[in-house]
PDB file of C-alpha atoms in Angstrom:
ATOM      1  CA  MET A   1      23.678  78.533  44.812  1.00 46.00           C
ATOM      2  CA  CYS A   2      27.296  78.531  45.843  1.00 49.00           C
ATOM      3  CA  ALA A   3      28.699  77.444  49.215  1.00 50.00           C
ATOM      4  CA  PRO A   4      29.816  80.925  50.429  1.00 54.00           C
ATOM      5  CA  ALA A   5      26.324  82.261  49.860  1.00 50.00           C
ATOM      6  CA  LEU A   6      24.844  79.348  51.793  1.00 48.00           C
ATOM      7  CA  MET A   7      27.214  79.937  54.674  1.00 52.00           C
ATOM      8  CA  ALA A   8      26.334  83.630  54.817  1.00 51.00           C
ATOM      9  CA  ILE A   9      22.609  82.924  55.187  1.00 51.00           C
ATOM     10  CA  PRO A  10      22.707  81.726  58.832  1.00 49.00           C
ATOM     11  CA  ALA A  11      24.461  84.861  60.032  1.00 52.00           C
ATOM     12  CA  ALA A  12      22.059  87.067  58.150  1.00 50.00           C
ATOM     13  CA  LEU A  13      19.035  85.291  59.570  1.00 51.00           C
ATOM     14  CA  GLY A  14      20.302  85.095  63.112  1.00 52.00           C
ATOM     15  CA  ALA A  15      21.165  81.412  63.406  1.00 46.00           C
ATOM     16  CA  SER A  16      23.819  81.464  66.083  1.00 53.00           C
ATOM     17  CA  THR A  17      24.913  77.873  66.330  1.00 64.00           C
ATOM     18  CA  ALA A  18      26.807  75.666  63.949  1.00 67.00           C
ATOM     19  CA  THR A  19      23.919  73.214  64.095  1.00 67.00           C
ATOM     20  CA  GLY A  20      21.545  75.941  63.017  1.00 66.00           C
ATOM     21  CA  ALA A  21      23.881  76.878  60.181  1.00 71.00           C
ATOM     22  CA  LEU A  22      24.088  73.298  58.972  1.00 74.00           C
ATOM     23  CA  ALA A  23      20.334  72.853  59.293  1.00 71.00           C
ATOM     24  CA  LEU A  24      19.776  76.006  57.280  1.00 74.00           C
ATOM     25  CA  ALA A  25      22.254  74.958  54.623  1.00 79.00           C
ATOM     26  CA  GLY A  26      20.677  71.511  54.365  1.00 79.00           C
ATOM     27  CA  THR A  27      17.215  72.996  54.160  1.00 81.00           C
ATOM     28  CA  ALA A  28      18.300  75.463  51.489  1.00 83.00           C
ATOM     29  CA  VAL A  29      19.870  72.700  49.402  1.00 85.00           C
ATOM     30  CA  SER A  30      16.789  70.504  49.825  1.00 83.00           C
ATOM     31  CA  ALA A  31      14.454  73.349  48.876  1.00 85.00           C
ATOM     32  CA  ALA A  32      16.577  74.343  45.893  1.00 87.00           C
ATOM     33  CA  GLY A  33      16.674  70.715  44.734  1.00 88.00           C
ATOM     34  CA  SER A  34      12.907  70.383  44.960  1.00 88.00           C
ATOM     35  CA  ILE A  35      12.377  73.575  42.998  1.00 89.00           C
ATOM     36  CA  ALA A  36      14.983  72.605  40.407  1.00 91.00           C
ATOM     37  CA  GLN A  37      13.340  69.217  39.957  1.00 91.00           C
ATOM     38  CA  GLY A  38       9.964  70.905  39.474  1.00 90.00           C
ATOM     39  CA  ILE A  39      11.426  73.320  36.931  1.00 93.00           C
ATOM     40  CA  ALA A  40      13.104  70.475  35.036  1.00 93.00           C
ATOM     41  CA  ALA A  41       9.869  68.479  34.906  1.00 92.00           C
ATOM     42  CA  ASN A  42       7.969  71.573  33.737  1.00 93.00           C
ATOM     43  CA  ASN A  43      10.535  72.212  30.999  1.00 95.00           C
ATOM     44  CA  ALA A  44      10.320  68.568  29.880  1.00 95.00           C
ATOM     45  CA  ALA A  45       6.529  68.880  29.720  1.00 95.00           C
ATOM     46  CA  LYS A  46       6.822  72.046  27.637  1.00 95.00           C
ATOM     47  CA  ALA A  47       9.176  70.236  25.243  1.00 96.00           C
ATOM     48  CA  GLN A  48       6.699  67.355  24.987  1.00 96.00           C
ATOM     49  CA  ALA A  49       3.858  69.795  24.318  1.00 96.00           C
ATOM     50  CA  SER A  50       5.938  71.441  21.599  1.00 96.00           C
ATOM     51  CA  ALA A  51       6.580  68.061  19.989  1.00 96.00           C
ATOM     52  CA  ILE A  52       2.855  67.293  20.105  1.00 96.00           C
ATOM     53  CA  THR A  53       2.137  70.662  18.448  1.00 96.00           C
ATOM     54  CA  ASP A  54       4.579  69.758  15.666  1.00 97.00           C
ATOM     55  CA  GLN A  55       2.891  66.378  15.304  1.00 96.00           C
ATOM     56  CA  MET A  56      -0.499  68.094  15.091  1.00 96.00           C
ATOM     57  CA  ARG A  57       0.730  70.270  12.212  1.00 97.00           C
ATOM     58  CA  THR A  58       2.244  67.299  10.397  1.00 97.00           C
ATOM     59  CA  GLU A  59      -0.848  65.145  10.795  1.00 96.00           C
ATOM     60  CA  ALA A  60      -3.105  67.988   9.630  1.00 96.00           C
ATOM     61  CA  GLN A  61      -1.002  68.330   6.485  1.00 97.00           C
ATOM     62  CA  LEU A  62      -1.019  64.564   5.911  1.00 96.00           C
ATOM     63  CA  ASN A  63      -4.782  64.474   6.388  1.00 96.00           C
ATOM     64  CA  THR A  64      -5.228  67.236   3.807  1.00 96.00           C
ATOM     65  CA  VAL A  65      -3.043  65.335   1.333  1.00 97.00           C
ATOM     66  CA  LYS A  66      -4.948  62.104   2.001  1.00 96.00           C
ATOM     67  CA  ASP A  67      -8.264  63.867   1.363  1.00 96.00           C
ATOM     68  CA  SER A  68      -6.944  65.473  -1.838  1.00 96.00           C
ATOM     69  CA  ARG A  69      -5.641  62.149  -3.127  1.00 96.00           C
ATOM     70  CA  ALA A  70      -8.910  60.364  -2.366  1.00 94.00           C
ATOM     71  CA  ARG A  71     -10.876  63.071  -4.196  1.00 93.00           C
ATOM     72  CA  ALA A  72      -8.465  62.937  -7.156  1.00 95.00           C
ATOM     73  CA  GLN A  73      -8.836  59.167  -7.303  1.00 94.00           C
ATOM     74  CA  TYR A  74     -12.638  59.463  -7.371  1.00 92.00           C
ATOM     75  CA  ARG A  75     -12.487  62.148 -10.057  1.00 92.00           C
ATOM     76  CA  THR A  76     -10.302  59.827 -12.142  1.00 94.00           C
ATOM     77  CA  GLN A  77     -12.760  56.963 -11.674  1.00 92.00           C
ATOM     78  CA  ILE A  78     -15.702  59.218 -12.569  1.00 91.00           C
ATOM     79  CA  ALA A  79     -13.921  60.381 -15.739  1.00 92.00           C
ATOM     80  CA  GLN A  80     -13.100  56.772 -16.617  1.00 93.00           C
ATOM     81  CA  GLN A  81     -16.728  55.775 -16.033  1.00 90.00           C
ATOM     82  CA  ARG A  82     -17.950  58.581 -18.310  1.00 89.00           C
ATOM     83  CA  ALA A  83     -15.495  57.519 -21.017  1.00 91.00           C
ATOM     84  CA  GLU A  84     -16.672  53.899 -20.798  1.00 91.00           C
ATOM     85  CA  LEU A  85     -20.304  54.985 -20.994  1.00 88.00           C
ATOM     86  CA  ALA A  86     -19.577  57.181 -24.002  1.00 89.00           C
ATOM     87  CA  ALA A  87     -17.668  54.312 -25.664  1.00 91.00           C
ATOM     88  CA  ARG A  88     -20.738  52.108 -25.268  1.00 90.00           C
ATOM     89  CA  GLY A  89     -22.886  54.756 -26.910  1.00 90.00           C
ATOM     90  CA  VAL A  90     -24.689  55.858 -23.738  1.00 86.00           C
ATOM     91  CA  GLN A  91     -25.582  59.535 -23.735  1.00 90.00           C
ATOM     92  CA  LEU A  92     -23.884  61.322 -20.796  1.00 87.00           C
ATOM     93  CA  ASP A  93     -27.086  63.210 -20.023  1.00 89.00           C
ATOM     94  CA  SER A  94     -29.167  60.036 -19.847  1.00 89.00           C
ATOM     95  CA  PRO A  95     -30.760  59.118 -16.503  1.00 90.00           C
ATOM     96  CA  THR A  96     -28.450  56.101 -16.084  1.00 87.00           C
ATOM     97  CA  ALA A  97     -25.285  58.122 -16.702  1.00 87.00           C
ATOM     98  CA  LEU A  98     -26.487  60.894 -14.388  1.00 90.00           C
ATOM     99  CA  MET A  99     -27.393  58.394 -11.651  1.00 92.00           C
ATOM    100  CA  LEU A 100     -23.994  56.677 -11.888  1.00 89.00           C
ATOM    101  CA  GLY A 101     -22.205  60.050 -11.748  1.00 88.00           C
ATOM    102  CA  GLN A 102     -24.310  61.177  -8.803  1.00 92.00           C
ATOM    103  CA  ASN A 103     -23.618  57.944  -6.887  1.00 93.00           C
ATOM    104  CA  ALA A 104     -19.896  58.271  -7.486  1.00 91.00           C
ATOM    105  CA  ALA A 105     -19.959  61.901  -6.352  1.00 91.00           C
ATOM    106  CA  GLN A 106     -21.839  60.930  -3.186  1.00 93.00           C
ATOM    107  CA  GLU A 107     -19.266  58.222  -2.413  1.00 93.00           C
ATOM    108  CA  MET A 108     -16.462  60.722  -2.976  1.00 93.00           C
ATOM    109  CA  THR A 109     -18.118  63.186  -0.594  1.00 93.00           C
ATOM    110  CA  PHE A 110     -18.712  60.495   2.018  1.00 95.00           C
ATOM    111  CA  ASP A 111     -15.119  59.260   1.884  1.00 94.00           C
ATOM    112  CA  SER A 112     -13.830  62.832   2.052  1.00 94.00           C
ATOM    113  CA  GLN A 113     -15.988  63.552   5.112  1.00 96.00           C
ATOM    114  CA  THR A 114     -14.744  60.352   6.740  1.00 95.00           C
ATOM    115  CA  ILE A 115     -11.123  61.335   6.165  1.00 95.00           C
ATOM    116  CA  ARG A 116     -11.723  64.842   7.498  1.00 96.00           C
ATOM    117  CA  SER A 117     -13.643  63.537  10.503  1.00 96.00           C
ATOM    118  CA  ASP A 118     -10.855  61.097  11.359  1.00 96.00           C
ATOM    119  CA  GLY A 119      -8.360  63.941  11.043  1.00 95.00           C
ATOM    120  CA  ALA A 120     -10.404  66.192  13.313  1.00 96.00           C
ATOM    121  CA  ALA A 121     -10.691  63.423  15.913  1.00 96.00           C
ATOM    122  CA  ARG A 122      -6.922  62.905  15.820  1.00 96.00           C
ATOM    123  CA  GLN A 123      -6.356  66.653  16.221  1.00 96.00           C
ATOM    124  CA  THR A 124      -8.636  66.654  19.269  1.00 97.00           C
ATOM    125  CA  GLU A 125      -6.783  63.684  20.732  1.00 97.00           C
ATOM    126  CA  LEU A 126      -3.415  65.349  20.215  1.00 96.00           C
ATOM    127  CA  SER A 127      -4.681  68.649  21.580  1.00 96.00           C
ATOM    128  CA  ASN A 128      -5.863  66.898  24.730  1.00 97.00           C
ATOM    129  CA  SER A 129      -2.503  65.117  25.062  1.00 96.00           C
ATOM    130  CA  ARG A 130      -0.741  68.460  24.735  1.00 96.00           C
ATOM    131  CA  ALA A 131      -2.938  70.034  27.411  1.00 96.00           C
ATOM    132  CA  ALA A 132      -2.353  67.064  29.716  1.00 96.00           C
ATOM    133  CA  ALA A 133       1.414  67.339  29.251  1.00 95.00           C
ATOM    134  CA  LEU A 134       1.356  71.047  30.080  1.00 95.00           C
ATOM    135  CA  ALA A 135      -0.847  70.434  33.129  1.00 96.00           C
ATOM    136  CA  GLU A 136       1.511  67.700  34.318  1.00 95.00           C
ATOM    137  CA  GLY A 137       4.441  70.086  33.964  1.00 94.00           C
ATOM    138  CA  GLN A 138       2.683  72.793  35.950  1.00 95.00           C
ATOM    139  CA  ASN A 139       1.730  70.207  38.562  1.00 94.00           C
ATOM    140  CA  SER A 140       5.370  69.129  38.859  1.00 92.00           C
ATOM    141  CA  LEU A 141       6.492  72.731  39.218  1.00 91.00           C
ATOM    142  CA  LEU A 142       3.946  73.416  41.961  1.00 93.00           C
ATOM    143  CA  SER A 143       4.833  70.142  43.656  1.00 91.00           C
ATOM    144  CA  GLY A 144       8.488  71.174  43.713  1.00 91.00           C
ATOM    145  CA  ILE A 145       7.636  74.574  45.156  1.00 91.00           C
ATOM    146  CA  PHE A 146       5.351  73.130  47.833  1.00 90.00           C
ATOM    147  CA  SER A 147       7.923  70.459  48.679  1.00 89.00           C
ATOM    148  CA  ALA A 148      10.510  73.197  49.139  1.00 88.00           C
ATOM    149  CA  ALA A 149       8.131  75.148  51.356  1.00 87.00           C
ATOM    150  CA  GLY A 150       7.347  72.016  53.361  1.00 87.00           C
ATOM    151  CA  SER A 151      11.040  71.279  53.873  1.00 84.00           C
ATOM    152  CA  THR A 152      11.633  74.828  55.027  1.00 81.00           C
ATOM    153  CA  LEU A 153       8.699  74.835  57.443  1.00 80.00           C
ATOM    154  CA  THR A 154       9.609  71.419  58.834  1.00 80.00           C
ATOM    155  CA  ALA A 155      13.173  72.526  59.477  1.00 77.00           C
ATOM    156  CA  ALA A 156      12.257  75.980  60.835  1.00 74.00           C
ATOM    157  CA  PRO A 157      12.447  75.033  64.542  1.00 73.00           C
ATOM    158  CA  ASN A 158      15.940  73.585  64.033  1.00 72.00           C
ATOM    159  CA  ILE A 159      17.142  76.576  62.044  1.00 71.00           C
ATOM    160  CA  TRP A 160      15.702  79.206  64.340  1.00 70.00           C
ATOM    161  CA  PRO A 161      15.623  77.681  67.829  1.00 69.00           C
ATOM    162  CA  GLY A 162      13.722  80.658  69.183  1.00 69.00           C
ATOM    163  CA  LEU A 163      10.655  79.521  67.224  1.00 65.00           C
ATOM    164  CA  LYS A 164      10.209  76.352  69.319  1.00 66.00           C
ATOM    165  CA  ASN A 165       8.734  78.236  72.269  1.00 68.00           C
ATOM    166  CA  LYS A 166       6.652  80.754  70.293  1.00 64.00           C
ATOM    167  CA  VAL A 167       2.907  80.422  70.269  1.00 64.00           C
ATOM    168  CA  ILE A 168       1.138  81.875  67.276  1.00 65.00           C
ATOM    169  CA  GLY A 169      -2.311  83.269  67.758  1.00 61.00           C
TER     170      GLY A 169
END
């Protein structure tokens, strides 16, 4: 808001004294500052939420890669185990070879589920952090608005002297 606009407000609203004009100008600046501070905090919270969203995407991709690598490592170990069994003359369809392959596959599945579960828990944590950041930003915005309203209401009797003697109700 520029100074000429602030100075025009008292005349438009009926403030007849210089004190009333200064009170109005001070109140307007205070209210505008409170609202601006709330808007700035809300914008910062939105930026933080955006950064958390980016982090969520990155961590989801990293979790997928980690799971793929763990599975590939198990598949390599299973293939190596089969080759060693075959080199020893063990039939790959024998109960021992099947049991060893089944155990390795179960371990691979368990590790994969662990990796995915950890990733899902991290996504939930980040999602909650994002929601908290957005809520904090909205809270700051509302706080700024209510602070501005409070400043205006507190200063009202000084801005409009005729309000001091009015009884509402």
